[in-house]
Tab-separated table of C-alpha atoms in Angstrom:
chain	number	residue	atom	x	y	z
A	81	MET	CA	21.581	11.243	-15.268
A	82	LYS	CA	20.607	13.907	-13.153
A	83	ILE	CA	17.414	13.274	-11.989
A	84	THR	CA	14.677	15.326	-9.987
A	85	ILE	CA	11.723	14.201	-8.194
A	86	ILE	CA	9.093	15.878	-6.454
A	87	GLY	CA	7.536	14.625	-3.748
A	88	THR	CA	8.967	11.965	-0.827
A	89	GLY	CA	6.418	10.019	0.472
A	90	TYR	CA	6.313	6.629	-0.669
A	91	VAL	CA	6.922	6.104	-4.321
A	92	GLY	CA	9.294	9.298	-4.418
A	93	LEU	CA	11.658	8.684	-1.384
A	94	VAL	CA	11.633	4.661	-3.361
A	95	THR	CA	12.397	5.819	-6.836
A	96	GLY	CA	14.510	8.292	-6.034
A	97	THR	CA	16.891	6.477	-3.664
A	98	CYS	CA	16.563	3.314	-5.837
A	99	PHE	CA	17.845	5.277	-9.253
A	100	ALA	CA	20.505	7.104	-7.104
A	101	GLU	CA	21.699	3.286	-5.814
A	102	MET	CA	22.575	2.847	-9.793
A	103	GLY	CA	24.689	5.666	-10.108
A	104	ASN	CA	22.081	8.328	-11.187
A	105	THR	CA	22.411	11.850	-9.280
A	106	VAL	CA	19.260	12.559	-7.580
A	107	THR	CA	17.573	15.642	-6.146
A	108	CYS	CA	14.214	15.115	-4.029
A	109	ILE	CA	11.958	17.710	-3.585
A	110	ASP	CA	9.299	18.377	-0.587
A	111	ILE	CA	8.136	21.396	0.834
A	112	ASP	CA	7.913	19.676	4.185
A	113	ALA	CA	11.335	21.413	5.679
A	114	LEU	CA	11.407	19.074	8.908
A	115	LYS	CA	10.900	16.403	6.680
A	116	ILE	CA	13.759	16.479	4.249
A	117	GLU	CA	16.028	18.278	7.688
A	118	ASN	CA	15.179	14.508	8.409
A	119	LEU	CA	15.981	12.992	5.133
A	120	LYS	CA	19.620	14.897	4.765
A	121	LYS	CA	20.365	12.968	8.296
A	122	GLY	CA	19.447	9.946	6.839
A	123	ILE	CA	15.968	9.602	9.136
A	124	ILE	CA	13.093	8.470	6.948
A	125	PRO	CA	9.260	8.514	7.453
A	126	ILE	CA	8.508	5.623	6.652
A	127	TYR	CA	9.257	1.637	7.549
A	128	GLU	CA	10.425	0.069	4.231
A	129	LYS	CA	12.754	-3.209	4.279
A	130	GLY	CA	16.206	-1.708	3.141
A	131	LEU	CA	15.347	1.468	2.651
A	132	GLN	CA	16.964	3.503	5.308
A	133	LYS	CA	19.852	1.626	4.768
A	134	MET	CA	20.216	2.480	0.814
A	135	VAL	CA	19.065	6.165	1.772
A	136	ALA	CA	22.346	5.968	4.211
A	137	GLN	CA	24.752	4.711	1.526
A	138	ASN	CA	23.570	7.693	-0.730
A	139	LEU	CA	24.143	10.410	1.082
A	140	GLU	CA	27.545	9.337	2.127
A	141	LYS	CA	28.083	8.653	-1.577
A	142	LYS	CA	27.062	11.899	-2.971
A	143	THR	CA	24.137	10.311	-4.927
A	144	LEU	CA	21.361	11.796	-3.079
A	145	PHE	CA	20.903	15.088	-2.306
A	146	PHE	CA	17.416	16.193	-0.496
A	147	ASP	CA	16.179	20.337	-0.643
A	148	THR	CA	13.147	22.111	-0.262
A	149	VAL	CA	13.975	24.388	-3.185
A	150	LEU	CA	13.134	23.062	-6.588
A	151	SER	CA	14.801	25.669	-9.419
A	152	THR	CA	18.176	24.500	-9.066
A	153	SER	CA	17.920	20.977	-9.712
A	154	LEU	CA	14.507	21.591	-11.923
A	155	ASN	CA	17.168	23.323	-14.259
A	156	THR	CA	19.791	21.425	-14.051
A	157	ALA	CA	17.657	17.829	-14.377
A	158	ASP	CA	18.141	15.087	-17.464
A	159	LEU	CA	14.275	14.453	-16.328
A	160	VAL	CA	11.729	15.617	-13.509
A	161	PHE	CA	9.625	13.486	-12.181
A	162	ILE	CA	6.325	14.356	-9.979
A	163	ALA	CA	5.564	11.903	-7.173
A	164	VAL	CA	3.503	13.849	-5.074
A	165	GLY	CA	-0.191	12.131	-3.292
A	166	THR	CA	-3.223	11.694	-5.039
A	167	PRO	CA	-5.581	11.377	-1.798
A	168	MET	CA	-8.612	10.052	-2.695
A	169	GLY	CA	-11.324	13.149	-2.871
A	170	GLU	CA	-15.296	13.069	-0.750
A	171	ASP	CA	-16.624	11.247	-4.580
A	172	GLY	CA	-13.963	8.577	-4.512
A	173	SER	CA	-12.288	10.330	-7.549
A	174	ALA	CA	-8.594	10.839	-7.451
A	175	ASP	CA	-7.690	14.248	-6.252
A	176	LEU	CA	-5.048	16.152	-8.221
A	177	GLN	CA	-4.522	19.586	-6.249
A	178	TYR	CA	-0.647	18.607	-5.362
A	179	VAL	CA	0.086	16.895	-8.653
A	180	LEU	CA	-1.222	20.261	-10.184
A	181	ALA	CA	0.141	22.521	-8.312
A	182	VAL	CA	3.178	20.990	-8.611
A	183	ALA	CA	2.738	21.410	-12.542
A	184	ARG	CA	2.307	24.879	-12.155
A	185	GLN	CA	5.420	25.172	-10.048
A	186	ILE	CA	7.265	23.812	-12.914
A	187	GLY	CA	5.737	25.834	-15.170
A	188	THR	CA	7.178	29.127	-13.563
A	189	GLU	CA	10.083	28.128	-12.644
A	190	MET	CA	11.577	26.028	-16.030
A	191	GLN	CA	13.981	27.689	-17.822
A	192	LYS	CA	15.058	24.968	-20.328
A	193	ASP	CA	13.221	22.377	-22.129
A	194	LEU	CA	12.429	19.490	-19.977
A	195	ILE	CA	10.730	16.316	-19.809
A	196	VAL	CA	7.914	15.941	-17.147
A	197	VAL	CA	7.642	11.608	-15.891
A	198	ASN	CA	4.151	11.310	-13.864
A	199	LYS	CA	4.865	8.915	-11.402
A	200	SER	CA	2.036	9.054	-9.214
A	201	THR	CA	-0.855	7.148	-9.826
A	202	VAL	CA	-3.564	9.103	-11.620
A	203	PRO	CA	-6.694	8.487	-13.479
A	204	VAL	CA	-6.131	8.758	-17.737
A	205	GLY	CA	-5.719	11.815	-19.126
A	206	THR	CA	-3.858	13.151	-16.390
A	207	SER	CA	-0.630	13.351	-18.320
A	208	LYS	CA	-2.109	16.065	-21.132
A	209	LEU	CA	-4.454	18.320	-18.001
A	210	VAL	CA	-0.418	18.249	-16.519
A	211	GLN	CA	1.281	19.104	-19.610
A	212	LYS	CA	-1.389	21.132	-20.676
A	213	GLU	CA	-0.820	23.333	-16.964
A	214	ILE	CA	2.275	23.773	-17.122
A	215	GLU	CA	2.065	25.117	-20.680
A	216	ARG	CA	-0.505	27.564	-19.395
A	217	VAL	CA	2.052	28.944	-17.030
A	218	LEU	CA	4.805	29.097	-19.518
A	219	ASP	CA	2.547	31.300	-21.802
A	220	GLU	CA	1.541	33.651	-18.697
A	221	ARG	CA	5.536	33.979	-18.045
A	222	ALA	CA	5.428	34.883	-22.286
A	223	VAL	CA	8.449	31.992	-22.869
A	224	SER	CA	8.568	29.481	-25.344
A	225	PHE	CA	10.661	25.919	-23.575
A	226	ALA	CA	9.393	22.453	-24.246
A	227	VAL	CA	7.806	20.816	-22.047
A	228	GLU	CA	6.300	17.115	-22.629
A	229	VAL	CA	4.866	15.240	-19.761
A	230	ILE	CA	4.847	11.272	-19.736
A	231	SER	CA	3.630	8.314	-18.199
A	232	ASN	CA	5.746	5.926	-15.614
A	233	PRO	CA	3.320	4.165	-13.130
A	234	GLU	CA	4.948	2.412	-10.144
A	235	PHE	CA	4.061	-1.178	-8.947
A	236	LEU	CA	5.527	-1.722	-6.035
A	237	LYS	CA	4.237	-3.676	-2.959
A	238	GLU	CA	4.696	-2.254	-0.020
A	239	GLY	CA	6.963	-4.058	2.150
A	240	VAL	CA	9.357	-5.057	-0.765
A	241	ALA	CA	9.093	-1.815	-2.261
A	242	VAL	CA	12.986	-1.807	-2.610
A	243	ALA	CA	12.940	-5.168	-4.184
A	244	ASP	CA	10.781	-4.997	-6.983
A	245	PHE	CA	11.961	-1.347	-7.624
A	246	MET	CA	15.866	-3.315	-8.530
A	247	LYS	CA	14.195	-6.171	-10.314
A	248	PRO	CA	10.933	-5.089	-11.938
A	249	ASP	CA	8.601	-6.884	-13.293
A	250	ARG	CA	8.028	-5.022	-16.114
A	251	VAL	CA	8.616	-1.173	-16.417
A	252	ILE	CA	5.730	0.727	-18.168
A	253	VAL	CA	6.457	4.277	-20.103
A	254	GLY	CA	3.680	6.407	-22.476
A	255	ALA	CA	5.306	8.710	-23.741
A	256	ASN	CA	4.873	10.284	-27.347
A	257	SER	CA	8.231	11.225	-28.773
A	258	ASN	CA	11.208	8.657	-29.247
A	259	GLU	CA	13.563	11.379	-26.805
A	260	ALA	CA	11.086	10.947	-24.293
A	261	PHE	CA	11.672	6.593	-24.787
A	262	ASP	CA	15.137	7.061	-25.582
A	263	LEU	CA	15.802	9.119	-22.218
A	264	MET	CA	13.457	6.410	-20.305
A	265	TYR	CA	14.400	3.340	-21.486
A	266	ARG	CA	18.319	4.370	-20.687
A	267	LEU	CA	17.884	5.383	-17.039
A	268	TYR	CA	15.505	2.161	-16.436
A	269	LYS	CA	18.202	-0.222	-18.737
A	270	PRO	CA	20.411	-0.901	-15.657
A	271	PHE	CA	18.177	-2.211	-13.522
A	272	MET	CA	16.576	-4.904	-16.633
A	273	GLU	CA	20.072	-6.581	-17.220
A	274	LYS	CA	18.800	-9.944	-17.472
A	275	ASN	CA	15.269	-9.230	-18.826
A	276	ASP	CA	14.326	-6.437	-20.733
A	277	ARG	CA	10.601	-5.620	-19.455
A	278	PHE	CA	10.302	-2.126	-20.578
A	279	ILE	CA	7.162	-1.584	-21.618
A	280	LYS	CA	6.721	1.582	-24.278
A	281	MET	CA	2.672	2.684	-25.141
A	282	ASP	CA	0.682	5.766	-25.190
A	283	THR	CA	-0.252	8.015	-22.045
A	284	ALA	CA	-3.174	7.372	-21.776
A	285	SER	CA	-2.754	3.537	-22.113
A	286	SER	CA	0.023	4.031	-19.103
A	287	GLU	CA	-2.273	5.481	-16.820
A	288	MET	CA	-4.750	3.080	-17.579
A	289	THR	CA	-2.471	0.013	-16.961
A	290	LYS	CA	-2.255	1.002	-13.254
A	291	TYR	CA	-5.303	1.331	-12.364
A	292	ALA	CA	-6.567	-2.112	-14.639
A	293	ALA	CA	-3.042	-4.042	-12.391
A	294	ASN	CA	-5.077	-2.866	-8.698
A	295	ALA	CA	-8.178	-3.534	-9.816
A	296	MET	CA	-7.672	-7.014	-10.714
A	297	LEU	CA	-5.344	-7.954	-7.997
A	298	ALA	CA	-8.566	-6.343	-5.693
A	299	THR	CA	-11.032	-8.314	-7.622
A	300	LYS	CA	-9.077	-11.516	-6.997
A	301	ILE	CA	-9.103	-10.428	-3.373
A	302	SER	CA	-12.653	-9.511	-2.745
A	303	PHE	CA	-13.227	-12.884	-4.799
A	304	ILE	CA	-11.534	-15.547	-2.174
A	305	ASN	CA	-13.028	-13.711	0.266
A	306	GLU	CA	-16.867	-13.775	-1.636
A	307	ILE	CA	-15.830	-17.461	-1.968
A	308	ALA	CA	-14.997	-17.608	1.698
A	309	ASN	CA	-18.025	-16.555	3.041
A	310	ILE	CA	-19.901	-18.704	0.744
A	311	CYS	CA	-17.842	-21.912	1.863
A	312	GLU	CA	-18.959	-20.798	5.841
A	313	VAL	CA	-22.633	-20.872	5.118
A	314	VAL	CA	-22.826	-24.268	3.085
A	315	GLY	CA	-19.831	-25.733	5.356
A	316	ALA	CA	-17.138	-26.544	3.131
A	317	ASP	CA	-13.594	-25.604	3.745
A	318	VAL	CA	-12.209	-22.472	2.066
A	319	ASN	CA	-8.506	-23.279	2.883
A	320	GLN	CA	-9.054	-26.465	1.206
A	321	VAL	CA	-11.002	-24.670	-2.262
A	322	ARG	CA	-8.000	-22.113	-2.497
A	323	ARG	CA	-5.256	-25.220	-3.309
A	324	GLY	CA	-8.075	-27.272	-5.868
A	325	ILE	CA	-8.488	-23.974	-7.126
A	326	GLY	CA	-4.861	-22.475	-6.948
A	327	SER	CA	-3.623	-25.746	-8.931
A	328	ASP	CA	-5.318	-24.402	-12.086
A	329	THR	CA	-1.988	-22.648	-13.723
A	330	ARG	CA	-4.911	-20.586	-15.498
A	331	ILE	CA	-5.677	-19.180	-11.591
A	332	GLY	CA	-2.433	-19.840	-9.915
A	333	PHE	CA	-2.249	-19.105	-6.156
A	334	SER	CA	-1.472	-15.141	-5.642
A	335	PHE	CA	-3.722	-12.734	-4.408
A	336	ILE	CA	-6.839	-15.857	-3.564
A	337	TYR	CA	-5.497	-15.987	0.044
A	338	PRO	CA	-9.041	-15.344	2.462
A	339	GLY	CA	-8.847	-12.259	4.816
A	340	ALA	CA	-9.972	-9.847	6.790
A	341	GLY	CA	-10.020	-7.801	3.546
A	342	TYR	CA	-7.703	-5.441	1.614
A	343	GLY	CA	-6.110	-1.870	3.203
A	344	GLY	CA	-3.249	-0.096	2.171
A	345	SER	CA	-2.978	3.479	0.060
A	346	CYS	CA	-3.034	1.625	-3.231
A	347	PHE	CA	-6.305	-0.552	-3.889
A	348	PRO	CA	-8.934	1.035	-2.029
A	349	LYS	CA	-8.049	4.367	-3.354
A	350	ASP	CA	-7.216	3.000	-7.252
A	351	VAL	CA	-10.645	1.051	-7.243
A	352	GLN	CA	-12.870	3.684	-5.924
A	353	ALA	CA	-11.033	6.191	-8.935
A	354	LEU	CA	-11.875	3.544	-11.384
A	355	ILE	CA	-14.900	3.307	-10.341
A	356	LYS	CA	-15.248	7.500	-10.158
A	357	THR	CA	-13.649	7.480	-13.970
A	358	ALA	CA	-16.051	5.129	-15.577
A	359	GLN	CA	-18.990	6.472	-13.929
A	360	ASP	CA	-17.735	10.141	-15.352
A	361	HIS	CA	-17.896	8.638	-18.490
A	362	HIS	CA	-21.620	7.023	-18.251
A	363	TYR	CA	-19.971	3.748	-17.967
A	364	ALA	CA	-21.322	1.700	-14.582
A	365	PRO	CA	-18.319	-0.683	-13.757
A	366	ARG	CA	-20.528	-3.711	-11.871
A	367	ILE	CA	-17.864	-5.461	-11.163
A	368	LEU	CA	-15.496	-3.215	-9.426
A	369	GLN	CA	-18.428	-1.529	-7.173
A	370	ALA	CA	-19.196	-5.203	-6.160
A	371	VAL	CA	-15.546	-5.864	-5.141
A	372	GLU	CA	-16.208	-2.552	-3.330
A	373	GLN	CA	-18.783	-3.563	-1.456
A	374	VAL	CA	-17.322	-6.823	-1.105
A	375	ASN	CA	-14.076	-5.819	0.933
A	376	LYS	CA	-16.181	-3.465	3.070
A	377	HIS	CA	-17.918	-6.118	4.181
A	378	GLN	CA	-15.461	-8.223	4.493
A	379	LYS	CA	-14.065	-6.201	7.316
A	380	GLU	CA	-16.906	-6.810	9.245
A	381	ILE	CA	-16.984	-10.277	9.692
A	382	LEU	CA	-13.887	-10.279	12.332
A	383	GLY	CA	-16.234	-8.115	14.590
A	384	GLU	CA	-19.183	-9.804	13.951
A	385	LYS	CA	-17.361	-13.628	14.580
A	386	ILE	CA	-16.259	-11.967	18.137
A	387	ASN	CA	-19.398	-10.455	18.756
A	388	LYS	CA	-21.523	-13.593	18.274
A	389	TYR	CA	-18.767	-15.676	20.229
A	390	PHE	CA	-19.937	-13.539	23.501
A	391	ASP	CA	-23.023	-13.754	22.933
A	392	ALA	CA	-23.449	-9.734	21.732
A	393	ASN	CA	-21.714	-9.075	25.338
A	394	LEU	CA	-18.313	-7.174	24.862
A	395	SER	CA	-18.314	-4.993	27.726
A	396	SER	CA	-16.367	-6.329	30.135
A	397	LYS	CA	-14.331	-8.272	27.950
A	398	ASN	CA	-10.733	-7.650	26.635
A	399	ILE	CA	-9.748	-8.755	23.683
A	400	ALA	CA	-6.040	-9.022	22.578
A	401	VAL	CA	-5.490	-7.774	18.666
A	402	TRP	CA	-1.598	-9.168	16.706
A	403	GLY	CA	-1.397	-6.651	14.087
A	404	LEU	CA	-2.496	-3.453	13.094
A	405	SER	CA	-0.650	-2.525	9.618
A	406	PHE	CA	-2.115	-3.544	6.643
A	407	LYS	CA	0.082	-6.222	5.661
A	408	PRO	CA	3.114	-7.383	6.778
A	409	ASP	CA	6.959	-5.413	6.681
A	410	THR	CA	5.293	-2.067	6.754
A	411	ASP	CA	3.800	0.383	9.196
A	412	ASP	CA	1.113	1.945	6.612
A	413	MET	CA	-2.452	1.458	8.131
A	414	ARG	CA	-4.067	3.352	5.592
A	415	ASP	CA	-7.581	1.662	5.439
A	416	ALA	CA	-6.065	-1.595	7.087
A	417	PRO	CA	-8.850	-4.217	9.083
A	418	SER	CA	-7.423	-3.423	12.081
A	419	ILE	CA	-8.933	-0.098	12.061
A	420	PRO	CA	-12.893	-1.234	11.680
A	421	LEU	CA	-12.318	-3.844	14.040
A	422	ILE	CA	-11.226	-2.313	16.695
A	423	LYS	CA	-13.413	1.116	16.385
A	424	TYR	CA	-15.983	-1.716	16.294
A	425	LEU	CA	-14.869	-3.611	19.512
A	426	LEU	CA	-14.501	-0.439	21.430
A	427	ASP	CA	-18.288	0.784	20.842
A	428	LYS	CA	-19.385	-2.073	21.964
A	429	GLY	CA	-17.850	-1.567	25.330
A	430	ALA	CA	-14.432	-3.582	25.030
A	431	LYS	CA	-10.979	-3.010	25.676
A	432	VAL	CA	-8.801	-4.289	23.249
A	433	THR	CA	-4.908	-4.537	23.674
A	434	VAL	CA	-2.437	-4.332	20.993
A	435	TYR	CA	0.492	-5.059	18.976
A	436	ASP	CA	2.256	-4.378	15.741
A	437	PRO	CA	5.541	-4.736	15.093
A	438	GLU	CA	6.114	-1.865	12.995
A	439	ALA	CA	3.131	0.431	13.292
A	440	MET	CA	2.296	1.042	17.022
A	441	ASP	CA	3.675	5.058	16.903
A	442	ILE	CA	1.331	5.503	13.816
A	443	ALA	CA	-1.562	3.899	15.355
A	444	LYS	CA	-1.101	5.419	18.740
A	445	ASP	CA	-0.617	9.333	17.078
A	446	PHE	CA	-2.803	9.039	14.896
A	447	TYR	CA	-5.213	6.337	13.799
A	448	PHE	CA	-6.468	5.861	17.510
A	449	LYS	CA	-5.716	9.699	18.981
A	450	ASN	CA	-7.620	10.449	21.441
A	451	LEU	CA	-9.749	7.105	21.783
A	452	THR	CA	-9.946	5.071	25.225
A	453	GLY	CA	-10.023	1.492	26.207
A	454	ILE	CA	-6.554	0.613	23.980
A	455	THR	CA	-3.830	-0.893	25.858
A	456	TYR	CA	-0.131	-0.627	23.627
A	457	ALA	CA	1.931	-3.774	24.424
A	458	GLN	CA	5.408	-3.971	24.598
A	459	ASP	CA	5.462	-7.358	22.500
A	460	LYS	CA	2.682	-10.076	21.460
A	461	TYR	CA	2.889	-11.715	24.866
A	462	THR	CA	2.253	-9.049	26.713
A	463	ALA	CA	-0.656	-8.469	24.686
A	464	LEU	CA	-2.572	-11.282	26.010
A	465	GLU	CA	-2.227	-10.791	29.698
A	466	SER	CA	-5.637	-10.925	30.945
A	467	ALA	CA	-7.513	-11.321	27.739
A	468	ASP	CA	-10.437	-12.995	26.945
A	469	ALA	CA	-9.705	-14.222	23.154
A	470	LEU	CA	-6.822	-13.014	20.642
A	471	VAL	CA	-7.268	-12.350	17.220
A	472	LEU	CA	-4.726	-12.534	14.419
A	473	VAL	CA	-5.209	-9.243	11.724
A	474	THR	CA	-2.148	-8.919	10.241
A	475	GLU	CA	-0.413	-11.809	9.459
A	476	TRP	CA	3.617	-10.999	10.285
A	477	LYS	CA	6.223	-13.541	10.198
A	478	GLU	CA	6.701	-13.142	14.344
A	479	PHE	CA	3.158	-14.275	14.238
A	480	ARG	CA	3.236	-17.582	12.441
A	481	SER	CA	4.614	-20.064	14.483
A	482	PRO	CA	3.943	-18.985	18.179
A	483	ASP	CA	4.302	-20.787	21.369
A	484	PHE	CA	0.537	-21.779	21.721
A	485	ASP	CA	1.269	-23.289	25.091
A	486	ARG	CA	1.923	-19.675	26.415
A	487	ILE	CA	-1.003	-18.505	24.798
A	488	ASN	CA	-3.251	-21.008	25.644
A	489	GLN	CA	-2.097	-20.494	29.716
A	490	SER	CA	-2.319	-16.275	28.860
A	491	LEU	CA	-5.834	-15.911	27.718
A	492	ILE	CA	-8.577	-16.151	30.167
A	493	ASN	CA	-10.440	-18.140	27.398
A	494	PRO	CA	-8.448	-20.170	24.695
A	495	VAL	CA	-10.082	-18.475	21.681
A	496	ILE	CA	-8.368	-17.258	18.769
A	497	PHE	CA	-10.538	-15.784	15.703
A	498	ASP	CA	-8.112	-15.691	13.260
A	499	GLY	CA	-7.757	-12.901	9.981
A	500	ARG	CA	-5.572	-14.760	7.777
A	501	ASN	CA	-6.107	-18.436	8.564
A	502	GLN	CA	-2.316	-18.879	9.339
A	503	TYR	CA	-2.524	-21.607	11.682
A	504	ASP	CA	-3.781	-25.623	11.556
A	505	ALA	CA	-6.959	-26.240	13.159
A	506	ILE	CA	-6.848	-29.791	13.853
A	507	ASP	CA	-3.712	-28.844	15.518
A	508	LEU	CA	-5.044	-26.196	17.942
A	509	ALA	CA	-8.032	-28.530	18.577
A	510	LYS	CA	-5.988	-30.777	20.284
A	511	LYS	CA	-4.089	-27.908	22.656
A	512	GLY	CA	-7.945	-27.093	23.326
A	513	PHE	CA	-8.218	-24.011	21.672
A	514	THR	CA	-11.650	-22.759	20.005
A	515	TYR	CA	-10.976	-21.470	16.621
A	516	PHE	CA	-12.308	-19.287	14.075
A	517	GLN	CA	-10.676	-18.597	10.625
A	518	ILE	CA	-12.442	-16.871	7.398
A	519	GLY	CA	-14.775	-19.301	5.111
A	520	VAL	CA	-14.525	-21.908	7.567
A	521	ARG	CA	-18.184	-23.273	9.762
A	522	SER	CA	-17.053	-23.280	13.593
A	523	ALA	CA	-18.705	-25.700	15.937
A	524	LYS	CA	-20.430	-21.959	17.766
């Protein structure tokens, strides 16, 4: 098939590249000319395992193209995907300005009947809204091309997005016509040779499925963090509790790992957008509001533990931080727990030395730009030099089995604050460390 993808952000680039990998001819469109020029050279704007190699291979095979001009590929495409950002508005709602701008451009430039696929994460009813906007522009042009806007939400996990797309758990499609369902099935069938997981529904249910999935996962994270906080005050060990409840097949172990709170491009934004959607329809989403409140508080816990340990006197302390991205295997720092933690430490007068395998540049150039008191280390052990304590924020593989003797020798105080409960408390105690976890009562 000939596919046009509008938007070369995280979702658009992964989607377009994976479609091309299966032999489709894909053109990815973006208004950012510099980004497009880099993509034509195989230079991608994000870190995602396996993506750069796949982009380069499909550029060479001439199955993947990048352009700033929509009209040519729009009018030769079998399907047109909208994959632009829907950032969170000031009131918590999803900002649809970019989606609607694309709708107007499609209405202005289309010269034939089209099926438009909304891949962006959008509130319930957006597919109808986009269709109305396209049809409004067509009416202004006094032309009568048919357009159907359908929903095909993404369920990619950052860090393993390529693998997720190539072997999907499910493919959700919301549409009104058999033609649209048939085209989408043909497109996705090569990805489902072993398991046919193509699920058809109406557009509103498809849009809601995306928000419901992310809200459910966020709820599990906030739930285990709430349990962790209760464990800590009553003297229980959340690590043991997690094993106890996770062994129940009705609960399972996925997303019940206590930590410093969730972040990223999806959970925070989507939970708030679903809250706003519910409120707009005069419903109070009490569980979702609690999920968000627990997560906000969870991001404060590490800083409070550090401040308490040093008797509320951080002005002369240097704190080493391992991990900046919101999760391993990505450079994405959107709503990452590291951001409020580091700003808290700086506000308390501490100096901070940070290291992350992939997120150093985005931290330096954007999230912590113009902030003083931050040093960017070349590797994890350099970050420890002259540090009073180590804080683990992101559980990258290279942090999982470090040289604890070297850590002990490098730190002024052998103190570790573990925001992901990665290490063995008994083993660290034998090595002379003071060790703090989430959901486990500490000695101090």
